[in-house]
Short mmCIF file of C-alpha atoms and ligand atoms in Angstrom, two decimals:
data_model
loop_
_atom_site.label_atom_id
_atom_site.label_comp_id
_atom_site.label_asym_id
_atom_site.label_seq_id
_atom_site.Cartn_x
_atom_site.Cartn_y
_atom_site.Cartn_z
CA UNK A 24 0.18 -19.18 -32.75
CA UNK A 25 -0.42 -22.60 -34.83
CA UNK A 26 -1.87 -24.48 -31.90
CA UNK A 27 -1.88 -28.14 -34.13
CA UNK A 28 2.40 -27.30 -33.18
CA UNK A 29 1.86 -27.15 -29.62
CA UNK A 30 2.02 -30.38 -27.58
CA UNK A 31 1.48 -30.81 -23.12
CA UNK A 32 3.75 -32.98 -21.01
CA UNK A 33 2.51 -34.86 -18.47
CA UNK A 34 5.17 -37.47 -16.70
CA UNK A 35 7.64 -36.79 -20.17
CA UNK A 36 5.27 -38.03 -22.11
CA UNK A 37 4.08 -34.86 -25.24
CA UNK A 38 0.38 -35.02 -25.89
CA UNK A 39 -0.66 -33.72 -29.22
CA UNK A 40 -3.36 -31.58 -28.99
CA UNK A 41 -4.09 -31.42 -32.37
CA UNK A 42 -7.03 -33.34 -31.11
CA UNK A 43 -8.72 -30.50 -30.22
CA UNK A 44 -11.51 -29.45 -33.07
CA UNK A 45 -11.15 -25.84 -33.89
CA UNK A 46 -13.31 -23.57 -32.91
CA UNK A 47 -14.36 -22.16 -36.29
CA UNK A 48 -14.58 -25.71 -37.17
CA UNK A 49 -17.50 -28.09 -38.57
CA UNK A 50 -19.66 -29.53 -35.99
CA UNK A 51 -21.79 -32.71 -35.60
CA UNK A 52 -23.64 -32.62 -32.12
CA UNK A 53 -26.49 -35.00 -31.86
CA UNK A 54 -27.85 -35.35 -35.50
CA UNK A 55 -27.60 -31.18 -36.05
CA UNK A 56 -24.52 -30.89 -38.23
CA UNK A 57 -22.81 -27.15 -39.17
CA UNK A 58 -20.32 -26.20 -41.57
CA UNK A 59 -17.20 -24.41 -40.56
CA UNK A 60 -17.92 -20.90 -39.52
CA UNK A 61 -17.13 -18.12 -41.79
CA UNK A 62 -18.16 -15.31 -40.87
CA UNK A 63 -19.40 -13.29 -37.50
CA UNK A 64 -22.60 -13.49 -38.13
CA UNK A 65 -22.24 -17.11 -38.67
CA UNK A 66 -20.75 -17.55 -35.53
CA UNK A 67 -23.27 -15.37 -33.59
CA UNK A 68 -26.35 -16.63 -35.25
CA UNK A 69 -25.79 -20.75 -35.47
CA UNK A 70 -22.28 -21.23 -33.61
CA UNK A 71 -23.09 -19.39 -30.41
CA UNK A 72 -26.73 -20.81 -30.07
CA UNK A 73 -25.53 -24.58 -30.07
CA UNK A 74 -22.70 -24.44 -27.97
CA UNK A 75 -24.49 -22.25 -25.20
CA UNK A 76 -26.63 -25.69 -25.77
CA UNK A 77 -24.04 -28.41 -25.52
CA UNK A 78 -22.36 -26.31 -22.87
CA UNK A 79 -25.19 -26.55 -20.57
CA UNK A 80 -25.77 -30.31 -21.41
CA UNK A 81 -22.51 -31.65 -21.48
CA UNK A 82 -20.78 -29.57 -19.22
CA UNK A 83 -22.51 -26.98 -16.84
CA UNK A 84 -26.22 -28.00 -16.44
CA UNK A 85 -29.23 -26.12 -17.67
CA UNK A 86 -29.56 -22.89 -16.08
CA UNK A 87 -31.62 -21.65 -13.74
CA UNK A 88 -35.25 -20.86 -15.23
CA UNK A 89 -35.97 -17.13 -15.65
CA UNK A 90 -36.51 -15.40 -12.86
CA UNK A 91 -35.96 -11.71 -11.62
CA UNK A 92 -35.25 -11.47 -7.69
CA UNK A 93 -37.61 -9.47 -5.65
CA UNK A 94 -35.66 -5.97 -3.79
CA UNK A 95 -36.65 -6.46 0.22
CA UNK A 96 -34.83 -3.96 1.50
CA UNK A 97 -31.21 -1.44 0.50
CA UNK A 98 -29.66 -0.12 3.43
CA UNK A 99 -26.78 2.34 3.80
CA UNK A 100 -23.89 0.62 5.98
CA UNK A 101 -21.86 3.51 5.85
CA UNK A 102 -21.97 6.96 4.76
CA UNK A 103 -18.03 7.47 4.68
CA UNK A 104 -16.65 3.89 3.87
CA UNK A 105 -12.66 3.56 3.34
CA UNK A 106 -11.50 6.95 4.95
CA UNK A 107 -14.78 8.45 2.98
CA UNK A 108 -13.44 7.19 -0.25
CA UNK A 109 -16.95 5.50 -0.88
CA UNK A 110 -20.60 4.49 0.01
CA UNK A 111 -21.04 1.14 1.52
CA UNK A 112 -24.56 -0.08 1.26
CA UNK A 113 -26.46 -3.87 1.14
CA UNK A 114 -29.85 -4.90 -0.74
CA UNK A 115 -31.53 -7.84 -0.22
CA UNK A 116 -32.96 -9.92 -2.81
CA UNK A 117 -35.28 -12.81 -3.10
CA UNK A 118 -37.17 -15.46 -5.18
CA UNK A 119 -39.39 -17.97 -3.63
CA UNK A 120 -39.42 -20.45 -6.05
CA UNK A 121 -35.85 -20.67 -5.96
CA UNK A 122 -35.69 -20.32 -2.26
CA UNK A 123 -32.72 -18.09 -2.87
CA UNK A 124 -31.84 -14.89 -0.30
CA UNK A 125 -29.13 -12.75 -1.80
CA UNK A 126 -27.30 -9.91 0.09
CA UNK A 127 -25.51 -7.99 -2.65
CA UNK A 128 -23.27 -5.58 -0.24
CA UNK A 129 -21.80 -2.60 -2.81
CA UNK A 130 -19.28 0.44 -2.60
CA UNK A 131 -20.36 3.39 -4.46
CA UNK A 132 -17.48 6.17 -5.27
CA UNK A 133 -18.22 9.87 -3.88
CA UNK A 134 -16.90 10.96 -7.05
CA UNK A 135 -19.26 11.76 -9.77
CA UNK A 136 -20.87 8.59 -11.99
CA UNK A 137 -21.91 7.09 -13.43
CA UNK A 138 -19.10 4.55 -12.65
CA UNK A 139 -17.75 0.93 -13.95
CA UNK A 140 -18.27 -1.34 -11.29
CA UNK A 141 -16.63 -4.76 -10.61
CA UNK A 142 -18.63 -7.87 -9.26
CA UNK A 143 -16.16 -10.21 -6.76
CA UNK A 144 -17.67 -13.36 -5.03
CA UNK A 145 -16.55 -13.56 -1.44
CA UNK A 146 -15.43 -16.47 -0.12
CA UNK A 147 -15.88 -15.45 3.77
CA UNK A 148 -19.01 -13.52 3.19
CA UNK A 149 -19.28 -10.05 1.94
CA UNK A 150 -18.28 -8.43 5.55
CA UNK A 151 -14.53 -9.77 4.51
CA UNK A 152 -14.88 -8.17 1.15
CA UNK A 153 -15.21 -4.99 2.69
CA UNK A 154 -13.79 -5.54 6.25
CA UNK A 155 -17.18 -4.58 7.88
CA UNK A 156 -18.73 -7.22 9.95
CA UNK A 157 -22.61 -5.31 10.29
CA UNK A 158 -22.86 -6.99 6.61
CA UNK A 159 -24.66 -9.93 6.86
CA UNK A 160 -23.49 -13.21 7.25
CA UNK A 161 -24.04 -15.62 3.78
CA UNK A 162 -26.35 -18.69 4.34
CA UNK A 163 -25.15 -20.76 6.38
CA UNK A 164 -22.69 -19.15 8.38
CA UNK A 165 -18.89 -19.00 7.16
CA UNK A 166 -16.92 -21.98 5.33
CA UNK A 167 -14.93 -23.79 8.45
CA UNK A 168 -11.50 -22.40 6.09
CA UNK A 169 -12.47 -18.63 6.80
CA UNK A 170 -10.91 -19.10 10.25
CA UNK A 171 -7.38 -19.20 8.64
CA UNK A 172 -8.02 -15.73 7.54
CA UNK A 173 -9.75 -14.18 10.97
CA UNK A 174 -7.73 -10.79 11.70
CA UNK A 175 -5.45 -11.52 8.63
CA UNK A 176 -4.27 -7.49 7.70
CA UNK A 177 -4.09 -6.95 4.01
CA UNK A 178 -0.43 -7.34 2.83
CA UNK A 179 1.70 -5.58 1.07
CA UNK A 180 3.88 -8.40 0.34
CA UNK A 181 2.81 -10.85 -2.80
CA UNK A 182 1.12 -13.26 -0.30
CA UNK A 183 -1.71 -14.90 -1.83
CA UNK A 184 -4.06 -15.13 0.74
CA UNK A 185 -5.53 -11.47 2.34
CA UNK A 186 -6.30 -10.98 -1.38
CA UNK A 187 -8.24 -14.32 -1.90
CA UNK A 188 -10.85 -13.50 0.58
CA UNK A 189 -10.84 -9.59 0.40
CA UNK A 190 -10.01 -6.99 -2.69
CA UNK A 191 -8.03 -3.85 -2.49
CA UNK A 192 -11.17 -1.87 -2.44
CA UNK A 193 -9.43 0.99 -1.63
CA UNK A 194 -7.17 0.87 -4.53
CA UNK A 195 -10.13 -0.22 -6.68
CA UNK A 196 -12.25 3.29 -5.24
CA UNK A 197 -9.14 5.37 -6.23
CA UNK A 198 -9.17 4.56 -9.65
CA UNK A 199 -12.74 5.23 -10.04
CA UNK A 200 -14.66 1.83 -9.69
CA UNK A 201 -17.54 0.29 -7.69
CA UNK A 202 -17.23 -2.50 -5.80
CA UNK A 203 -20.25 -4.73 -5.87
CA UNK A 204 -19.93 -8.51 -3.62
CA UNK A 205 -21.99 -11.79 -3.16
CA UNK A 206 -21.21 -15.23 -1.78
CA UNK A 207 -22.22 -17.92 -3.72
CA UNK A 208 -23.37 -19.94 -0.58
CA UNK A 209 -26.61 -17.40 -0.99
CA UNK A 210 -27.33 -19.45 -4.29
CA UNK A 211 -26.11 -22.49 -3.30
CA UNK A 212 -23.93 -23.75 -0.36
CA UNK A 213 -20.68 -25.72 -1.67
CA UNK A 214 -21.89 -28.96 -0.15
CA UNK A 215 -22.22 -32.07 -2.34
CA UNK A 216 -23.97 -33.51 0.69
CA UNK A 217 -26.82 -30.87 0.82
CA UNK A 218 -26.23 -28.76 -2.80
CA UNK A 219 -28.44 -30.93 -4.66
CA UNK A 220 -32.00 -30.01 -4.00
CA UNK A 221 -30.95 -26.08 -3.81
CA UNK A 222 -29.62 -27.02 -7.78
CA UNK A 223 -32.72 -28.85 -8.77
CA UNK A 224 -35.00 -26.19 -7.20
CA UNK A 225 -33.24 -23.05 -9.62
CA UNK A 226 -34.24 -25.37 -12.63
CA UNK A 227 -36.84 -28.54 -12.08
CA UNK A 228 -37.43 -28.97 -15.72
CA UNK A 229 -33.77 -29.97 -16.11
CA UNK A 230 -33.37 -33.46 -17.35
CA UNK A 231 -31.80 -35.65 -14.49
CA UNK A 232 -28.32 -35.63 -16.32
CA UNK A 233 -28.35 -31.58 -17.26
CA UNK A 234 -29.13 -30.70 -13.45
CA UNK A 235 -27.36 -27.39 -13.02
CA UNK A 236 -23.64 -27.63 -11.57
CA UNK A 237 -23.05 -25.30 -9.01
CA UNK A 238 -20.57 -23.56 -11.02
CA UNK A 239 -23.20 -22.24 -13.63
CA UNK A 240 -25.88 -21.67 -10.63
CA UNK A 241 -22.77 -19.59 -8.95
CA UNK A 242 -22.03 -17.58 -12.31
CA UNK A 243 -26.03 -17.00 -12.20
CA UNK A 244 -25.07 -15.10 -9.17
CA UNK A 245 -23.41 -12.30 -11.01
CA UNK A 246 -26.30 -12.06 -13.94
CA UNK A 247 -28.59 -11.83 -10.26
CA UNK A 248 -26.29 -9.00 -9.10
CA UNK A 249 -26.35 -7.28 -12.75
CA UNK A 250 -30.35 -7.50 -12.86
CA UNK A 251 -29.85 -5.50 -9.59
CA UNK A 252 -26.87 -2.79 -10.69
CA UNK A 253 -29.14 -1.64 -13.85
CA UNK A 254 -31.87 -0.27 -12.38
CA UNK A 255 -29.27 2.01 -10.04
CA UNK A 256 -28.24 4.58 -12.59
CA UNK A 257 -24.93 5.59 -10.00
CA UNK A 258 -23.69 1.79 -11.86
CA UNK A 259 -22.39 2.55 -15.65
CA UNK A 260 -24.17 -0.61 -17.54
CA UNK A 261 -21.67 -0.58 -20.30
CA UNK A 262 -18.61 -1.14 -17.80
CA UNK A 263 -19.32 -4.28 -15.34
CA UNK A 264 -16.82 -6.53 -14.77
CA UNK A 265 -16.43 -9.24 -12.78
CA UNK A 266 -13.82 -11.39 -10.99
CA UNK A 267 -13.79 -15.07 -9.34
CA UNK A 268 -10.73 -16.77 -8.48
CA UNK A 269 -10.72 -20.57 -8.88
CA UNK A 270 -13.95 -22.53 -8.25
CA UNK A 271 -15.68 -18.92 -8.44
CA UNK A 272 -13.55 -18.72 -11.92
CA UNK A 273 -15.21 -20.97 -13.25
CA UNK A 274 -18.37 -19.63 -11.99
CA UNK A 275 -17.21 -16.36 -13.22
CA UNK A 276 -15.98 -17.46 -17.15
CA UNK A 277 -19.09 -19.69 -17.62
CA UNK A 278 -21.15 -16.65 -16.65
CA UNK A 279 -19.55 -14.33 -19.19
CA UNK A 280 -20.27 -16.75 -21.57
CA UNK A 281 -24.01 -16.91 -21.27
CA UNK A 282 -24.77 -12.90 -20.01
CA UNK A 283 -23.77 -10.86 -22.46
CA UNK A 284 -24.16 -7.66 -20.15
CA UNK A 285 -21.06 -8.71 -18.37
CA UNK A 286 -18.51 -5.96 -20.34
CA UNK A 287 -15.20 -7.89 -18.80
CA UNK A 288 -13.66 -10.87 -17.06
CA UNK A 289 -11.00 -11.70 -14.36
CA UNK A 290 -11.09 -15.57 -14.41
CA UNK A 291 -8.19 -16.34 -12.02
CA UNK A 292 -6.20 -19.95 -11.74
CA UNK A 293 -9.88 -20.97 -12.61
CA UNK A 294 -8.61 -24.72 -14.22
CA UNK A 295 -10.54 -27.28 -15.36
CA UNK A 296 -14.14 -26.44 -16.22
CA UNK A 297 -12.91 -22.96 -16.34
CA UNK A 298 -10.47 -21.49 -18.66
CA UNK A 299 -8.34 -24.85 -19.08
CA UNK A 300 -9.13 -27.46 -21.57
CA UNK A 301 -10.61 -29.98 -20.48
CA UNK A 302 -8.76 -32.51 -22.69
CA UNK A 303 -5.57 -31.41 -21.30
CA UNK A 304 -4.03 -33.61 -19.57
CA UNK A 305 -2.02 -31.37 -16.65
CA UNK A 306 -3.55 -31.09 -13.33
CA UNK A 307 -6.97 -31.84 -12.17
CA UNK A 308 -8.62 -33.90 -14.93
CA UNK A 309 -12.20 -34.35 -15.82
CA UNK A 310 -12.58 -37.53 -13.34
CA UNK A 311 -10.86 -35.81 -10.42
CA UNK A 312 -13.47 -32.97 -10.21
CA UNK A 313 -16.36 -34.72 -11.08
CA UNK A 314 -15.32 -37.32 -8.53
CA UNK A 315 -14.45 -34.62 -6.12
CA UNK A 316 -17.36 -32.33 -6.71
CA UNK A 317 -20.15 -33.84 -8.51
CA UNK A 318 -22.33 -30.88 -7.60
CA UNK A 319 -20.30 -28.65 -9.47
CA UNK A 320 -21.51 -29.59 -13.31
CA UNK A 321 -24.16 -31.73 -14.58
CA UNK A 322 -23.86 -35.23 -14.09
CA UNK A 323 -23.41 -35.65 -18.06
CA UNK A 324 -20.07 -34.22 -17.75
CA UNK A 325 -18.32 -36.63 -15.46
CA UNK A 326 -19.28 -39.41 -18.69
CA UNK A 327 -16.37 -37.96 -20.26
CA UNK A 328 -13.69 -38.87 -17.70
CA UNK A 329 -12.39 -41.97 -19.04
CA UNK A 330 -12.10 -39.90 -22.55
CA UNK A 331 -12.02 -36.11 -22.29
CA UNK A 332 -11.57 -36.27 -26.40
CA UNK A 333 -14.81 -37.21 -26.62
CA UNK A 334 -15.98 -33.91 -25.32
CA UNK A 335 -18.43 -32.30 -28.34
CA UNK A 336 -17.00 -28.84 -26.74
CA UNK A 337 -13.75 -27.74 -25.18
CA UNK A 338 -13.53 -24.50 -23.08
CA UNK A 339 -11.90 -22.46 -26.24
CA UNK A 340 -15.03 -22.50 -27.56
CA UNK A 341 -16.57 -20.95 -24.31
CA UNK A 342 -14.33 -18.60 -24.69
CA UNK A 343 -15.49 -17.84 -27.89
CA UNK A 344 -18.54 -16.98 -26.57
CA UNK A 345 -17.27 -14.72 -24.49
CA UNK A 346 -15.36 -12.68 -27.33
CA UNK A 347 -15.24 -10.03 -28.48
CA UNK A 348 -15.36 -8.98 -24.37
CA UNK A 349 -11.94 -8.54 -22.75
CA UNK A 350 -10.88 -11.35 -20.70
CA UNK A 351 -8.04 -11.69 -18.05
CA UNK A 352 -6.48 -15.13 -17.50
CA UNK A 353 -4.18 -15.38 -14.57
CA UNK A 354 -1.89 -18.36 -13.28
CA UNK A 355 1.17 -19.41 -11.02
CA UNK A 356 3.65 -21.13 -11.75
CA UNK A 357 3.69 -23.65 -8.89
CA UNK A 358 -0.44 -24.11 -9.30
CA UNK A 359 -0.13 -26.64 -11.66
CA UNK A 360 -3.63 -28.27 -10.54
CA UNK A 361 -5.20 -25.35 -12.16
CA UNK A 362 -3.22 -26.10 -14.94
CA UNK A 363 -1.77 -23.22 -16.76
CA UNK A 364 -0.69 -24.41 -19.69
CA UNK A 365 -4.62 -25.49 -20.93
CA UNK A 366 -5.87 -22.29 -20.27
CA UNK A 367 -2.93 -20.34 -22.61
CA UNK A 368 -3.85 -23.12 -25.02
CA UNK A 369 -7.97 -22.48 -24.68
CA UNK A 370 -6.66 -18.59 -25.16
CA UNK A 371 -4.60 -19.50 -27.99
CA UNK A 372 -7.80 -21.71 -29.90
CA UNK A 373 -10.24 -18.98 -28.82
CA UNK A 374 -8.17 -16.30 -30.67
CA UNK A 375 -9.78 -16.82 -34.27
CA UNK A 376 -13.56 -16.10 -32.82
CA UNK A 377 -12.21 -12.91 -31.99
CA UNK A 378 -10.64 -11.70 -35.37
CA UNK A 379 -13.53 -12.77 -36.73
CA UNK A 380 -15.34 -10.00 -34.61
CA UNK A 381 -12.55 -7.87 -36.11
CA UNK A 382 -10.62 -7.89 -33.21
CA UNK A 383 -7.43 -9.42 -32.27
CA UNK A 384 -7.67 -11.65 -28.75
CA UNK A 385 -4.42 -13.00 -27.24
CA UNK A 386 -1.90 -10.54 -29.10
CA UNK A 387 1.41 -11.27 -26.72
CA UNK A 388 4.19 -13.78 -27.13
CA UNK A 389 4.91 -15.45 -24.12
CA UNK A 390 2.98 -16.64 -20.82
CA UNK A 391 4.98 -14.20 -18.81
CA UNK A 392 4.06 -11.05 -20.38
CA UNK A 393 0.40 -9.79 -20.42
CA UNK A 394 -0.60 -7.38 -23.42
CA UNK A 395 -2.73 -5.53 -20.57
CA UNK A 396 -4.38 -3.74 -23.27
CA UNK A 397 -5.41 -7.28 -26.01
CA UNK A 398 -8.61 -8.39 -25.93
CA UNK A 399 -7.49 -11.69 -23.81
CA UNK A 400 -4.84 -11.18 -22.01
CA UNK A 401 -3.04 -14.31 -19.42
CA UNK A 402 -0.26 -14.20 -16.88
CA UNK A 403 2.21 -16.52 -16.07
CA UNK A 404 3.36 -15.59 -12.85
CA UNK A 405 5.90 -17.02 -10.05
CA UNK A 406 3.83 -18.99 -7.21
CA UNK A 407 0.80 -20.59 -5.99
CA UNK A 408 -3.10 -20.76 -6.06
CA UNK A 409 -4.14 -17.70 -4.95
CA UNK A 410 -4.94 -14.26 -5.23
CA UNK A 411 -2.04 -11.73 -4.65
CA UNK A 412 -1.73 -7.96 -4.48
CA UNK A 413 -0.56 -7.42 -8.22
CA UNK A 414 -2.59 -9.97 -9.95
CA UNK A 415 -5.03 -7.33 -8.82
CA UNK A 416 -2.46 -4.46 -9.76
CA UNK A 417 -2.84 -6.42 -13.37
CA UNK A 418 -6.71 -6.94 -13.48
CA UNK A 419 -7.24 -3.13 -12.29
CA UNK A 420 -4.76 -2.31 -15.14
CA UNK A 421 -6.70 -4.48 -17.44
CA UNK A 422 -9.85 -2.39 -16.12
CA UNK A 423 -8.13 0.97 -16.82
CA UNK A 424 -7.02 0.04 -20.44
CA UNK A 425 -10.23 -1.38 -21.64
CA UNK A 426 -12.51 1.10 -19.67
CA UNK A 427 -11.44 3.91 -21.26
CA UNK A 428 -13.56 4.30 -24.42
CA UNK A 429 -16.89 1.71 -23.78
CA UNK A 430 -17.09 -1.00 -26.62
CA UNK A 431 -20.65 -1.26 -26.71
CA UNK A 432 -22.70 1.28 -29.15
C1 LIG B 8 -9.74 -27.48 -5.70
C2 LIG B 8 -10.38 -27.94 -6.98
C3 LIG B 8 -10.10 -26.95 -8.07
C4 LIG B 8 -10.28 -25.51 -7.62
C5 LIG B 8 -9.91 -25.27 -6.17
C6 LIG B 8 -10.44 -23.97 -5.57
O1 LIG B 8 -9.90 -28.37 -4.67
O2 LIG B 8 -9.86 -29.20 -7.30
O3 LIG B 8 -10.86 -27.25 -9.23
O4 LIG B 8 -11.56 -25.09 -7.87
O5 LIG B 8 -10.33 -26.27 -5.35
O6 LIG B 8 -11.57 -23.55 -5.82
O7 LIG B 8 -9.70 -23.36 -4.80
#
């Protein structure tokens, strides 16, 4: 795994990534200069405070200011959810400064807890999540896409789409786990006509540049829903993972990388200004998404466009941050946007931060076959963007192996 070795095509033409600084490397960011990293500590103590830094700068925005959201109300939806599998309930929670109203709706297992629980974002509200439409609505009504999906039965064919907007809950109950849901249009609404006041009003000290990107105000979300789970002892607070498929992804990876409370992470065909380098050049580049979605990151990020090597952090390193927590990368073959190849090359660079934790991160051999059971583990599998039936057979199996004995002390 010598990743100086390993060159990207685009159009025939290899691109040497040797380029890309490693991430036990020296670093010189803005006068503050530190020596290569040698040691855990070293990386927890000076590494991981600087790049959480530069990330936000650079790359994601400053994060919302501190805040704990206020409980309204927690109502039971239904006793005997899923053929009585589970409890469906929905809280409400609010903060008035950042005019944010969150409906968190939740499935509790009738089996004894306490049990891990796994945080999804729901892109058609959390009524598709658990197909019950007395959950409420997100703000704003439902994306104008969500039609496509109206009365769309779950397969059991690899289709990606009844998975995208809607987990095997079911499934998910069965082996033991809580389902907890929010839409990120309760934080902000994916609008770069309308998302920019929402953004500055989660963090108005933010210099005009670092305004938080959506992404990062989205991956607040799950700390929001976390802050929430802990004080319900039915929630095990040393098993929460959490999921996001593409632009929720990248909410979901940049979240993991700044909460430490989340235990585990499903960042699926999450591409650039997720798990994928951002110098690579496959796919969507730097200039396409911060042309496409300048709400997304702060506007500092879309100066690196012309020149993604300029970049004083690549997403290995935010993966780094994330270590030693298990992490799931998925991808398809024919999702090239996403760009698969930059995300098993961030999971190849982030690999060092982990044995220096004393673990062992990306363990397998080829793209196409997971080590369900490594630290990071990434799938290469045949077919689009989207969300099929056994990427979640994989992620649940990625649950099972790592939820067995609780890392934390
Ligand atoms: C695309 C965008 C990607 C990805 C995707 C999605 O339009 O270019 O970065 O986020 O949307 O979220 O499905």
């Amino acid at each position: 795994l010598i990743l100086g070795a390993l060159t990207l095509a685009k159009g025939g033409i290899a691109q040497d990534m040797s380029e890309l600084p490693p991430a036990l490397g020296p670093k010189v960011y803005k006068g503050v200069s530190l020596p290569e990293v040698r040691s855990y500590h070293e990386w927890h103590n000076l590494r991981a405070p600087l790049l959480k830094s530069i990330f936000q700068t650079e790359v994601y925005g400053r994060l919302p200011t501190p805040n704990s959201l206020n409980l309204i109300s927690k109502t039971t939806v239904d006793e005997a959810a899923f053929g009585g599998l589970g409890r469906l309930e929905e809280a409400v929670l609010t903060s008035d400064a950042h005019k944010v109203r969150l409906h968190v709706a939740y499935v509790v297992p009738k089996t004894p807890g306490p049990h891990p629980v796994v945080i999804v974002t729901a892109f058609c509200g959390n009524g598709s999540t658990f197909s019950d439409n007395r959950l409420s609505l997100p703000a704003g009504g439902l994306p104008e896409f969500c039609a496509r999906f109206k009365n769309m039965p779950p397969s059991a064919t690899d289709d990606p789409d009844p998975y995208l907007i809607a987990p095997p809950v079911e499934a998910l109950l069965k082996r033991g786990y809580a389902v907890a849901s929010f839409s990120t249009a309760d934080i902000v609404i994916d609008d770069k006509a309308t998302a920019i006041i929402p953004l500055h009003l989660l963090n108005p000290t933010a210099p005009p540049n670092e305004r938080l990107g959506a992404i990062a105000a989205w991956g607040w979300g799950y700390s929001k829903v976390i802050d929430f789970l802990e004080t319900d002892p039915r929630f095990d607070p040393k098993r929460q993972a959490i999921y996001g498929h593409s632009r929720n992804g990248k909410a979901a990876i940049s979240a993991a990388a700044f909460d430490k409370r989340i235990d585990l992470v499903f960042a699926h065909q999450s591409g650039r200004g997720g798990a994928s380098l951002s110098r690579s050049p496959v796919g969507e580049q730097v200039s396409n998404i911060t042309g496409g979605f300048p709400h997304w990151f702060a506007p500092n990020y879309a100066r690196y466009g012309d020149d993604p090597n300029r970049l004083p952090v690549d997403q290995h390193e935010l993966i780094g941050l994330i270590a030693p927590r298990p992490l799931l990368l998925g991808a398809g073959v024919d999702d090239q946007w996403a760009d698969p190849e930059g995300a098993w090359q961030a999971a190849i660079a982030a690999t060092p931060v982990y044995q220096l934790s004393g673990h062992k991160g990306l363990t397998q051999t080829t793209r196409e076959t997971p080590n369900l059971s490594a630290d990071i583990a990434y799938f290469l599998r045949p077919g689009r963007h989207g969300t099929t039936l056994s990427d979640w057979g994989r992620f649940m199996d990625f649950m099972d192996a790592h939820f067995k004995t609780p890392r934390k002390p």
